[in-house]
Amino acid sequence: MKRCLSSLGLSLLMAMPALAAGPVDQAYIRSLAAPGKTVLVIEYYDGKGGVTDRKGFASASGFKTVSPTDFAVDDKVTVHLFGIEPCEGDMVNRRENFAGSCADYAEQGLKTLLKSPKVIYCRAFVSEANAPIQDATCYGYYNYPGSLDTVDMFEEQLVSLGTHRLTKKPGGGLARPDLEQAEKIGRGGGYGMWADPRMKTK
């Protein structure tokens, strides 16, 4: 389901919340972790980069995908990862033994990110606060004692792994110019969809 955005709203979303709100506080995100649960926090920002509202959720079974770019918070709210999309049609990645639709491949990528974060932290513009589908940028906190302790942006990970690509605006520019380098990593490494030569011309 595509949502109509005015040019003003789109420009605001380009800047907020991924850029204008500044870098995430990783210590704060880590502090949200709770034993035996996946914690989800959505913060809503105004045009000046200030937090106007915050909503928290927790699940013993985690949060599930509902599309290649969306996951369900509860039965009323879905988070949409803004500015990224699957490729079109079908793709082949022989290294991963995958042949099928771009949408299925992208949804597998998002499912993988949602499997084990202790915390999911999302930023959205204040106008999204009461929407059933909320455009946001999200981060996952992953901790495996002795081997991994990291906070990663979902969109950056998905684009750099080639499960998703950057969405283009009607004029041809990128909806998320902050992630252009991540897409270059995916393309340059031949990861994910970029292992299929056909995708470089689409």
Tab-separated table of N, CA and C in Angstrom, residues 33-198:
chain	number	residue	atom	x	y	z
A	33	ALA	N	16.685	-2.352	27.063
A	33	ALA	CA	16.552	-3.816	27.005
A	33	ALA	C	15.914	-4.368	28.275
A	34	ALA	N	15.092	-5.399	28.080
A	34	ALA	CA	14.421	-6.064	29.204
A	34	ALA	C	14.566	-7.568	29.032
A	35	PRO	N	14.876	-8.311	30.114
A	35	PRO	CA	15.094	-9.761	30.005
A	35	PRO	C	13.873	-10.485	29.421
A	36	GLY	N	14.134	-11.351	28.454
A	36	GLY	CA	13.082	-12.212	27.922
A	36	GLY	C	12.097	-11.555	26.992
A	37	LYS	N	12.331	-10.286	26.638
A	37	LYS	CA	11.394	-9.584	25.763
A	37	LYS	C	12.137	-8.787	24.696
A	38	THR	N	11.444	-8.544	23.583
A	38	THR	CA	11.921	-7.568	22.609
A	38	THR	C	11.173	-6.270	22.880
A	39	VAL	N	11.914	-5.222	23.141
A	39	VAL	CA	11.322	-3.914	23.451
A	39	VAL	C	11.331	-3.066	22.186
A	40	LEU	N	10.214	-2.411	21.910
A	40	LEU	CA	10.106	-1.489	20.783
A	40	LEU	C	9.716	-0.116	21.301
A	41	VAL	N	10.508	0.887	20.947
A	41	VAL	CA	10.208	2.267	21.325
A	41	VAL	C	10.152	3.107	20.058
A	42	ILE	N	9.061	3.869	19.893
A	42	ILE	CA	8.932	4.804	18.777
A	42	ILE	C	8.935	6.218	19.349
A	43	GLU	N	9.865	7.050	18.867
A	43	GLU	CA	9.903	8.450	19.273
A	43	GLU	C	9.458	9.319	18.102
A	44	TYR	N	8.654	10.331	18.417
A	44	TYR	CA	8.099	11.215	17.400
A	44	TYR	C	8.738	12.595	17.513
A	45	TYR	N	9.219	13.104	16.393
A	45	TYR	CA	9.991	14.338	16.364
A	45	TYR	C	9.246	15.465	15.655
A	46	ASP	N	9.457	16.687	16.132
A	46	ASP	CA	8.907	17.852	15.445
A	46	ASP	C	9.930	18.372	14.440
A	47	GLY	N	9.572	19.447	13.736
A	47	GLY	CA	10.440	19.978	12.687
A	47	GLY	C	11.754	20.537	13.190
A	48	LYS	N	11.876	20.752	14.496
A	48	LYS	CA	13.114	21.277	15.062
A	48	LYS	C	14.011	20.185	15.632
A	49	GLY	N	13.584	18.946	15.481
A	49	GLY	CA	14.388	17.840	15.981
A	49	GLY	C	14.128	17.471	17.422
A	50	GLY	N	13.062	18.023	18.008
A	50	GLY	CA	12.731	17.696	19.394
A	50	GLY	C	11.741	16.544	19.483
A	51	VAL	N	11.837	15.761	20.545
A	51	VAL	CA	10.914	14.642	20.761
A	51	VAL	C	9.611	15.185	21.347
A	52	THR	N	8.497	14.919	20.670
A	52	THR	CA	7.194	15.389	21.152
A	52	THR	C	6.380	14.289	21.812
A	53	ASP	N	6.710	13.043	21.500
A	53	ASP	CA	5.957	11.923	22.067
A	53	ASP	C	6.816	10.666	21.970
A	54	ARG	N	6.486	9.700	22.796
A	54	ARG	CA	7.230	8.438	22.812
A	54	ARG	C	6.265	7.320	23.176
A	55	LYS	N	6.318	6.223	22.426
A	55	LYS	CA	5.456	5.082	22.717
A	55	LYS	C	6.312	3.835	22.870
A	56	GLY	N	5.991	3.007	23.848
A	56	GLY	CA	6.766	1.799	24.101
A	56	GLY	C	5.915	0.549	24.034
A	57	PHE	N	6.529	-0.526	23.547
A	57	PHE	CA	5.862	-1.821	23.417
A	57	PHE	C	6.873	-2.901	23.807
A	58	ALA	N	6.368	-4.050	24.204
A	58	ALA	CA	7.250	-5.185	24.511
A	58	ALA	C	6.558	-6.465	24.085
A	59	SER	N	7.344	-7.405	23.585
A	59	SER	CA	6.782	-8.669	23.126
A	59	SER	C	7.719	-9.812	23.486
A	60	ALA	N	7.139	-10.884	23.991
A	60	ALA	CA	7.941	-12.069	24.305
A	60	ALA	C	8.278	-12.860	23.043
A	61	SER	N	7.518	-12.636	21.972
A	61	SER	CA	7.739	-13.394	20.736
A	61	SER	C	8.296	-12.539	19.609
A	62	GLY	N	8.597	-11.268	19.883
A	62	GLY	CA	9.165	-10.397	18.861
A	62	GLY	C	8.104	-9.773	17.975
A	63	PHE	N	8.564	-9.069	16.950
A	63	PHE	CA	7.677	-8.358	16.033
A	63	PHE	C	7.841	-8.950	14.632
A	64	LYS	N	6.724	-9.085	13.920
A	64	LYS	CA	6.711	-9.850	12.669
A	64	LYS	C	6.512	-8.959	11.445
A	65	THR	N	7.114	-9.374	10.337
A	65	THR	CA	6.948	-8.658	9.080
A	65	THR	C	5.526	-8.840	8.548
A	66	VAL	N	5.052	-7.823	7.844
A	66	VAL	CA	3.783	-7.933	7.120
A	66	VAL	C	3.987	-7.625	5.635
A	67	SER	N	5.200	-7.195	5.272
A	67	SER	CA	5.552	-6.918	3.879
A	67	SER	C	7.073	-6.786	3.823
A	68	PRO	N	7.651	-6.584	2.639
A	68	PRO	CA	9.110	-6.427	2.549
A	68	PRO	C	9.662	-5.215	3.292
A	69	THR	N	8.805	-4.234	3.594
A	69	THR	CA	9.291	-3.005	4.247
A	69	THR	C	8.530	-2.670	5.524
A	70	ASP	N	7.608	-3.530	5.953
A	70	ASP	CA	6.731	-3.215	7.081
A	70	ASP	C	6.738	-4.318	8.131
A	71	PHE	N	6.598	-3.913	9.397
A	71	PHE	CA	6.379	-4.914	10.441
A	71	PHE	C	5.301	-4.418	11.396
A	72	ALA	N	4.572	-5.368	11.970
A	72	ALA	CA	3.442	-5.036	12.825
A	72	ALA	C	3.915	-4.735	14.238
A	73	VAL	N	3.413	-3.630	14.790
A	73	VAL	CA	3.660	-3.289	16.190
A	73	VAL	C	2.608	-3.992	17.051
A	74	ASP	N	1.358	-3.837	16.658
A	74	ASP	CA	0.234	-4.534	17.282
A	74	ASP	C	-0.868	-4.633	16.231
A	75	ASP	N	-2.095	-4.909	16.634
A	75	ASP	CA	-3.150	-5.078	15.631
A	75	ASP	C	-3.650	-3.755	15.057
A	76	LYS	N	-3.112	-2.623	15.539
A	76	LYS	CA	-3.558	-1.325	15.044
A	76	LYS	C	-2.470	-0.516	14.351
A	77	VAL	N	-1.210	-0.827	14.630
A	77	VAL	CA	-0.104	-0.006	14.122
A	77	VAL	C	0.930	-0.862	13.395
A	78	THR	N	1.352	-0.370	12.234
A	78	THR	CA	2.416	-0.993	11.456
A	78	THR	C	3.504	0.046	11.202
A	79	VAL	N	4.759	-0.364	11.323
A	79	VAL	CA	5.888	0.516	11.011
A	79	VAL	C	6.345	0.235	9.583
A	80	HIS	N	6.502	1.311	8.816
A	80	HIS	CA	6.994	1.218	7.438
A	80	HIS	C	8.389	1.833	7.378
A	81	LEU	N	9.382	1.048	6.975
A	81	LEU	CA	10.750	1.562	6.865
A	81	LEU	C	10.818	2.496	5.668
A	82	PHE	N	11.039	3.759	5.943
A	82	PHE	CA	10.927	4.792	4.925
A	82	PHE	C	12.130	4.826	3.990
A	83	GLY	N	11.847	4.964	2.678
A	83	GLY	CA	12.883	5.264	1.703
A	83	GLY	C	13.583	4.077	1.089
A	84	ILE	N	13.136	2.851	1.394
A	84	ILE	CA	13.737	1.667	0.783
A	84	ILE	C	12.629	0.795	0.194
A	85	GLU	N	13.006	-0.075	-0.754
A	85	GLU	CA	12.028	-0.923	-1.420
A	85	GLU	C	12.715	-2.167	-1.967
A	86	PRO	N	11.943	-3.231	-2.257
A	86	PRO	CA	12.530	-4.378	-2.957
A	86	PRO	C	12.731	-4.025	-4.425
A	87	CYS	N	13.513	-4.817	-5.139
A	87	CYS	CA	13.603	-4.638	-6.583
A	87	CYS	C	12.283	-5.102	-7.213
A	88	GLU	N	12.156	-4.932	-8.509
A	88	GLU	CA	10.919	-5.324	-9.184
A	88	GLU	C	11.085	-6.677	-9.862
A	89	GLY	N	10.016	-7.475	-9.812
A	89	GLY	CA	10.023	-8.749	-10.527
A	89	GLY	C	10.733	-9.850	-9.771
A	90	ASP	N	11.441	-10.713	-10.510
A	90	ASP	CA	12.151	-11.862	-9.940
A	90	ASP	C	13.647	-11.633	-9.987
A	91	MET	N	14.371	-12.360	-9.135
A	91	MET	CA	15.827	-12.251	-9.086
A	91	MET	C	16.457	-13.597	-8.779
A	92	VAL	N	17.744	-13.684	-9.068
A	92	VAL	CA	18.513	-14.903	-8.793
A	92	VAL	C	19.795	-14.512	-8.066
A	93	ASN	N	20.078	-15.207	-6.955
A	93	ASN	CA	21.352	-15.047	-6.269
A	93	ASN	C	21.899	-16.458	-6.041
A	94	ARG	N	22.819	-16.872	-6.897
A	94	ARG	CA	23.322	-18.256	-6.853
A	94	ARG	C	24.124	-18.530	-5.583
A	95	ARG	N	24.840	-17.520	-5.081
A	95	ARG	CA	25.630	-17.725	-3.857
A	95	ARG	C	24.744	-18.099	-2.679
A	96	GLU	N	23.530	-17.555	-2.657
A	96	GLU	CA	22.607	-17.838	-1.564
A	96	GLU	C	21.558	-18.880	-1.943
A	97	ASN	N	21.720	-19.428	-3.146
A	97	ASN	CA	20.779	-20.442	-3.632
A	97	ASN	C	19.342	-19.925	-3.606
A	98	PHE	N	19.184	-18.662	-4.042
A	98	PHE	CA	17.845	-18.072	-4.069
A	98	PHE	C	17.437	-17.749	-5.497
A	99	ALA	N	16.242	-18.152	-5.841
A	99	ALA	CA	15.607	-17.758	-7.100
A	99	ALA	C	14.133	-17.554	-6.791
A	100	GLY	N	13.649	-16.343	-7.014
A	100	GLY	CA	12.253	-16.062	-6.699
A	100	GLY	C	11.966	-14.587	-6.814
A	101	SER	N	10.913	-14.151	-6.173
A	101	SER	CA	10.512	-12.755	-6.321
A	101	SER	C	11.376	-11.841	-5.464
A	102	CYS	N	11.571	-10.620	-5.966
A	102	CYS	CA	12.301	-9.600	-5.211
A	102	CYS	C	11.624	-9.342	-3.868
A	103	ALA	N	10.283	-9.349	-3.876
A	103	ALA	CA	9.537	-9.072	-2.648
A	103	ALA	C	9.808	-10.137	-1.590
A	104	ASP	N	9.829	-11.405	-1.998
A	104	ASP	CA	10.106	-12.491	-1.041
A	104	ASP	C	11.521	-12.368	-0.473
A	105	TYR	N	12.472	-12.046	-1.342
A	105	TYR	CA	13.859	-11.931	-0.894
A	105	TYR	C	14.008	-10.784	0.111
A	106	ALA	N	13.361	-9.648	-0.202
A	106	ALA	CA	13.440	-8.494	0.693
A	106	ALA	C	12.776	-8.791	2.033
A	107	GLU	N	11.637	-9.492	1.997
A	107	GLU	CA	10.957	-9.791	3.256
A	107	GLU	C	11.786	-10.745	4.109
A	108	GLN	N	12.496	-11.677	3.474
A	108	GLN	CA	13.404	-12.560	4.221
A	108	GLN	C	14.480	-11.738	4.931
A	109	GLY	N	14.988	-10.717	4.233
A	109	GLY	CA	16.013	-9.857	4.838
A	109	GLY	C	15.495	-9.139	6.067
A	110	LEU	N	14.279	-8.594	5.979
A	110	LEU	CA	13.695	-7.899	7.123
A	110	LEU	C	13.389	-8.878	8.254
A	111	LYS	N	12.902	-10.073	7.902
A	111	LYS	CA	12.623	-11.085	8.929
A	111	LYS	C	13.887	-11.426	9.698
A	112	THR	N	15.006	-11.509	8.996
A	112	THR	CA	16.283	-11.835	9.648
A	112	THR	C	16.655	-10.759	10.672
A	113	LEU	N	16.483	-9.488	10.306
A	113	LEU	CA	16.804	-8.408	11.245
A	113	LEU	C	15.885	-8.417	12.464
A	114	LEU	N	14.656	-8.873	12.276
A	114	LEU	CA	13.675	-8.858	13.365
A	114	LEU	C	13.757	-10.086	14.268
A	115	LYS	N	14.611	-11.041	13.914
A	115	LYS	CA	14.664	-12.296	14.679
A	115	LYS	C	15.189	-12.120	16.093
A	116	SER	N	16.215	-11.304	16.269
A	116	SER	CA	16.894	-11.356	17.568
A	116	SER	C	17.291	-10.032	18.200
A	117	PRO	N	16.735	-8.883	17.799
A	117	PRO	CA	17.144	-7.673	18.521
A	117	PRO	C	16.565	-7.646	19.928
A	118	LYS	N	17.329	-7.148	20.866
A	118	LYS	CA	16.811	-6.954	22.218
A	118	LYS	C	15.929	-5.701	22.263
A	119	VAL	N	16.321	-4.715	21.433
A	119	VAL	CA	15.563	-3.463	21.376
A	119	VAL	C	15.414	-3.052	19.920
A	120	ILE	N	14.217	-2.572	19.559
A	120	ILE	CA	13.990	-1.895	18.281
A	120	ILE	C	13.630	-0.452	18.622
A	121	TYR	N	14.407	0.469	18.109
A	121	TYR	CA	14.206	1.885	18.389
A	121	TYR	C	13.901	2.591	17.077
A	122	CYS	N	12.749	3.257	16.987
A	122	CYS	CA	12.330	3.904	15.744
A	122	CYS	C	12.114	5.390	15.951
A	123	ARG	N	12.421	6.144	14.908
A	123	ARG	CA	12.155	7.581	14.888
A	123	ARG	C	11.155	7.874	13.777
A	124	ALA	N	10.147	8.672	14.098
A	124	ALA	CA	9.136	9.045	13.116
A	124	ALA	C	8.819	10.524	13.270
A	125	PHE	N	8.275	11.108	12.214
A	125	PHE	CA	7.855	12.492	12.285
A	125	PHE	C	6.563	12.562	13.089
A	126	VAL	N	6.325	13.660	13.770
A	126	VAL	CA	5.173	13.783	14.674
A	126	VAL	C	3.840	13.549	13.954
A	127	SER	N	3.782	13.863	12.667
A	127	SER	CA	2.535	13.667	11.915
A	127	SER	C	2.176	12.188	11.774
A	128	GLU	N	3.121	11.304	12.063
A	128	GLU	CA	2.867	9.862	11.952
A	128	GLU	C	2.232	9.273	13.213
A	129	ALA	N	2.194	10.027	14.289
A	129	ALA	CA	1.873	9.474	15.612
A	129	ALA	C	0.568	8.693	15.684
A	130	ASN	N	-0.443	9.110	14.935
A	130	ASN	CA	-1.729	8.418	15.005
A	130	ASN	C	-2.078	7.654	13.733
A	131	ALA	N	-1.123	7.534	12.836
A	131	ALA	CA	-1.375	6.828	11.571
A	131	ALA	C	-1.324	5.315	11.781
A	132	PRO	N	-2.151	4.560	11.065
A	132	PRO	CA	-2.088	3.106	11.181
A	132	PRO	C	-0.808	2.519	10.583
A	133	ILE	N	-0.281	3.173	9.541
A	133	ILE	CA	1.007	2.784	8.950
A	133	ILE	C	1.935	3.980	9.098
A	134	GLN	N	3.006	3.810	9.870
A	134	GLN	CA	3.856	4.945	10.236
A	134	GLN	C	5.229	4.860	9.569
A	135	ASP	N	5.537	5.861	8.747
A	135	ASP	CA	6.867	5.954	8.146
A	135	ASP	C	7.885	6.227	9.244
A	136	ALA	N	8.955	5.450	9.261
A	136	ALA	CA	9.952	5.607	10.322
A	136	ALA	C	11.306	5.114	9.841
A	137	THR	N	12.319	5.465	10.601
A	137	THR	CA	13.623	4.832	10.444
A	137	THR	C	13.915	4.120	11.756
A	138	CYS	N	14.426	2.888	11.679
A	138	CYS	CA	14.531	2.048	12.878
A	138	CYS	C	15.934	1.482	13.059
A	139	TYR	N	16.256	1.226	14.314
A	139	TYR	CA	17.553	0.674	14.711
A	139	TYR	C	17.322	-0.557	15.573
A	140	GLY	N	18.196	-1.521	15.456
A	140	GLY	CA	18.114	-2.707	16.298
A	140	GLY	C	19.337	-2.815	17.190
A	141	TYR	N	19.110	-3.172	18.447
A	141	TYR	CA	20.213	-3.445	19.374
A	141	TYR	C	20.349	-4.952	19.500
A	142	TYR	N	21.529	-5.469	19.114
A	142	TYR	CA	21.802	-6.908	19.132
A	142	TYR	C	22.929	-7.187	20.120
A	143	ASN	N	22.714	-8.173	20.962
A	143	ASN	CA	23.732	-8.516	21.950
A	143	ASN	C	23.847	-10.028	22.094
A	144	TYR	N	25.030	-10.522	21.755
A	144	TYR	CA	25.378	-11.920	21.992
A	144	TYR	C	26.640	-11.893	22.840
A	145	PRO	N	26.524	-12.168	24.141
A	145	PRO	CA	27.671	-12.012	25.044
A	145	PRO	C	28.932	-12.689	24.514
A	146	GLY	N	30.010	-11.919	24.523
A	146	GLY	CA	31.302	-12.456	24.096
A	146	GLY	C	31.558	-12.361	22.611
A	147	SER	N	30.509	-12.017	21.802
A	147	SER	CA	30.746	-11.975	20.361
A	147	SER	C	30.182	-10.742	19.662
A	148	LEU	N	29.065	-10.192	20.152
A	148	LEU	CA	28.456	-9.083	19.430
A	148	LEU	C	27.694	-8.165	20.376
A	149	ASP	N	27.908	-6.878	20.210
A	149	ASP	CA	27.141	-5.876	20.952
A	149	ASP	C	27.077	-4.645	20.055
A	150	THR	N	25.977	-4.487	19.317
A	150	THR	CA	25.930	-3.453	18.296
A	150	THR	C	24.537	-2.869	18.145
A	151	VAL	N	24.488	-1.613	17.714
A	151	VAL	CA	23.239	-0.951	17.355
A	151	VAL	C	23.335	-0.605	15.871
A	152	ASP	N	22.438	-1.149	15.061
A	152	ASP	CA	22.488	-0.966	13.612
A	152	ASP	C	21.171	-0.415	13.082
A	153	MET	N	21.265	0.501	12.105
A	153	MET	CA	20.064	0.998	11.438
A	153	MET	C	19.530	-0.079	10.499
A	154	PHE	N	18.244	-0.403	10.613
A	154	PHE	CA	17.641	-1.423	9.764
A	154	PHE	C	17.826	-1.102	8.281
A	155	GLU	N	17.466	0.116	7.865
A	155	GLU	CA	17.505	0.445	6.442
A	155	GLU	C	18.926	0.362	5.880
A	156	GLU	N	19.892	0.843	6.658
A	156	GLU	CA	21.279	0.808	6.197
A	156	GLU	C	21.751	-0.625	6.010
A	157	GLN	N	21.410	-1.494	6.951
A	157	GLN	CA	21.802	-2.899	6.851
A	157	GLN	C	21.161	-3.563	5.637
A	158	LEU	N	19.869	-3.350	5.452
A	158	LEU	CA	19.147	-3.998	4.354
A	158	LEU	C	19.660	-3.538	2.995
A	159	VAL	N	19.944	-2.257	2.871
A	159	VAL	CA	20.424	-1.734	1.594
A	159	VAL	C	21.858	-2.192	1.316
A	160	SER	N	22.711	-2.201	2.328
A	160	SER	CA	24.098	-2.614	2.107
A	160	SER	C	24.211	-4.110	1.821
A	161	LEU	N	23.241	-4.893	2.298
A	161	LEU	CA	23.224	-6.335	2.021
A	161	LEU	C	22.524	-6.665	0.706
A	162	GLY	N	21.917	-5.647	0.096
A	162	GLY	CA	21.291	-5.857	-1.208
A	162	GLY	C	19.929	-6.521	-1.166
A	163	THR	N	19.311	-6.600	0.014
A	163	THR	CA	17.946	-7.143	0.041
A	163	THR	C	16.952	-6.075	-0.408
A	164	HIS	N	17.328	-4.801	-0.239
A	164	HIS	CA	16.498	-3.667	-0.623
A	164	HIS	C	17.360	-2.666	-1.394
A	165	ARG	N	16.689	-1.779	-2.090
A	165	ARG	CA	17.369	-0.666	-2.751
A	165	ARG	C	16.705	0.637	-2.296
A	166	LEU	N	17.310	1.773	-2.637
A	166	LEU	CA	16.756	3.055	-2.252
A	166	LEU	C	15.602	3.438	-3.167
A	167	THR	N	14.553	3.976	-2.560
A	167	THR	CA	13.417	4.473	-3.317
A	167	THR	C	13.789	5.803	-3.957
A	168	LYS	N	13.307	6.005	-5.187
A	168	LYS	CA	13.540	7.278	-5.867
A	168	LYS	C	12.295	8.149	-5.793
A	169	LYS	N	12.520	9.437	-5.656
A	169	LYS	CA	11.418	10.401	-5.656
A	169	LYS	C	10.924	10.583	-7.095
A	170	PRO	N	9.737	11.164	-7.269
A	170	PRO	CA	9.202	11.374	-8.622
A	170	PRO	C	10.165	12.104	-9.551
A	171	GLY	N	10.965	13.021	-9.009
A	171	GLY	CA	11.922	13.756	-9.835
A	171	GLY	C	13.186	12.989	-10.161
A	172	GLY	N	13.360	11.815	-9.559
A	172	GLY	CA	14.524	10.986	-9.843
A	172	GLY	C	15.568	10.950	-8.749
A	173	GLY	N	15.504	11.873	-7.782
A	173	GLY	CA	16.461	11.861	-6.674
A	173	GLY	C	16.135	10.775	-5.672
A	174	LEU	N	17.054	10.527	-4.762
A	174	LEU	CA	16.870	9.482	-3.767
A	174	LEU	C	16.039	9.981	-2.587
A	175	ALA	N	15.097	9.149	-2.139
A	175	ALA	CA	14.298	9.494	-0.960
A	175	ALA	C	15.153	9.494	0.303
A	176	ARG	N	16.233	8.702	0.312
A	176	ARG	CA	17.130	8.632	1.464
A	176	ARG	C	18.572	8.839	1.007
A	177	PRO	N	18.956	10.080	0.689
A	177	PRO	CA	20.334	10.316	0.251
A	177	PRO	C	21.361	9.953	1.317
A	178	ASP	N	20.936	9.903	2.587
A	178	ASP	CA	21.874	9.527	3.650
A	178	ASP	C	22.330	8.081	3.527
A	179	LEU	N	21.601	7.280	2.730
A	179	LEU	CA	21.949	5.861	2.588
A	179	LEU	C	22.594	5.533	1.233
A	180	GLU	N	22.989	6.570	0.513
A	180	GLU	CA	23.571	6.331	-0.816
A	180	GLU	C	24.830	5.476	-0.734
A	181	GLN	N	25.666	5.710	0.275
A	181	GLN	CA	26.893	4.929	0.420
A	181	GLN	C	26.582	3.471	0.719
A	182	ALA	N	25.533	3.235	1.504
A	182	ALA	CA	25.148	1.850	1.819
A	182	ALA	C	24.749	1.102	0.547
A	183	GLU	N	24.026	1.793	-0.350
A	183	GLU	CA	23.652	1.124	-1.596
A	183	GLU	C	24.868	0.868	-2.472
A	184	LYS	N	25.833	1.781	-2.440
A	184	LYS	CA	27.064	1.571	-3.214
A	184	LYS	C	27.790	0.318	-2.728
A	185	ILE	N	27.744	0.067	-1.417
A	185	ILE	CA	28.378	-1.148	-0.868
A	185	ILE	C	27.684	-2.384	-1.422
A	186	GLY	N	26.337	-2.365	-1.400
A	186	GLY	CA	25.595	-3.510	-1.921
A	186	GLY	C	25.855	-3.746	-3.395
A	187	ARG	N	25.784	-2.675	-4.181
A	187	ARG	CA	26.014	-2.787	-5.627
A	187	ARG	C	27.438	-3.243	-5.922
A	188	GLY	N	28.404	-2.573	-5.276
A	188	GLY	CA	29.809	-2.853	-5.553
A	188	GLY	C	30.231	-4.254	-5.163
A	189	GLY	N	29.620	-4.776	-4.088
A	189	GLY	CA	29.971	-6.118	-3.640
A	189	GLY	C	29.178	-7.218	-4.321
A	190	GLY	N	28.205	-6.820	-5.138
A	190	GLY	CA	27.366	-7.825	-5.792
A	190	GLY	C	26.537	-8.596	-4.779
A	191	TYR	N	26.100	-7.915	-3.713
A	191	TYR	CA	25.339	-8.581	-2.659
A	191	TYR	C	23.853	-8.603	-3.006
A	192	GLY	N	23.172	-9.625	-2.509
A	192	GLY	CA	21.725	-9.695	-2.630
A	192	GLY	C	21.238	-9.585	-4.050
A	193	MET	N	20.346	-8.619	-4.296
A	193	MET	CA	19.774	-8.439	-5.631
A	193	MET	C	20.831	-8.099	-6.670
A	194	TRP	N	21.937	-7.478	-6.217
A	194	TRP	CA	22.959	-7.021	-7.160
A	194	TRP	C	23.812	-8.163	-7.688
A	195	ALA	N	23.608	-9.380	-7.164
A	195	ALA	CA	24.258	-10.557	-7.746
A	195	ALA	C	23.610	-10.922	-9.076
A	196	ASP	N	22.407	-10.415	-9.306
A	196	ASP	CA	21.691	-10.657	-10.560
A	196	ASP	C	21.972	-9.484	-11.498
A	197	PRO	N	22.710	-9.692	-12.584
A	197	PRO	CA	23.102	-8.592	-13.476
A	197	PRO	C	21.899	-7.808	-14.011
A	198	ARG	N	20.754	-8.449	-14.097
A	198	ARG	CA	19.570	-7.759	-14.639
A	198	ARG	C	19.156	-6.585	-13.772
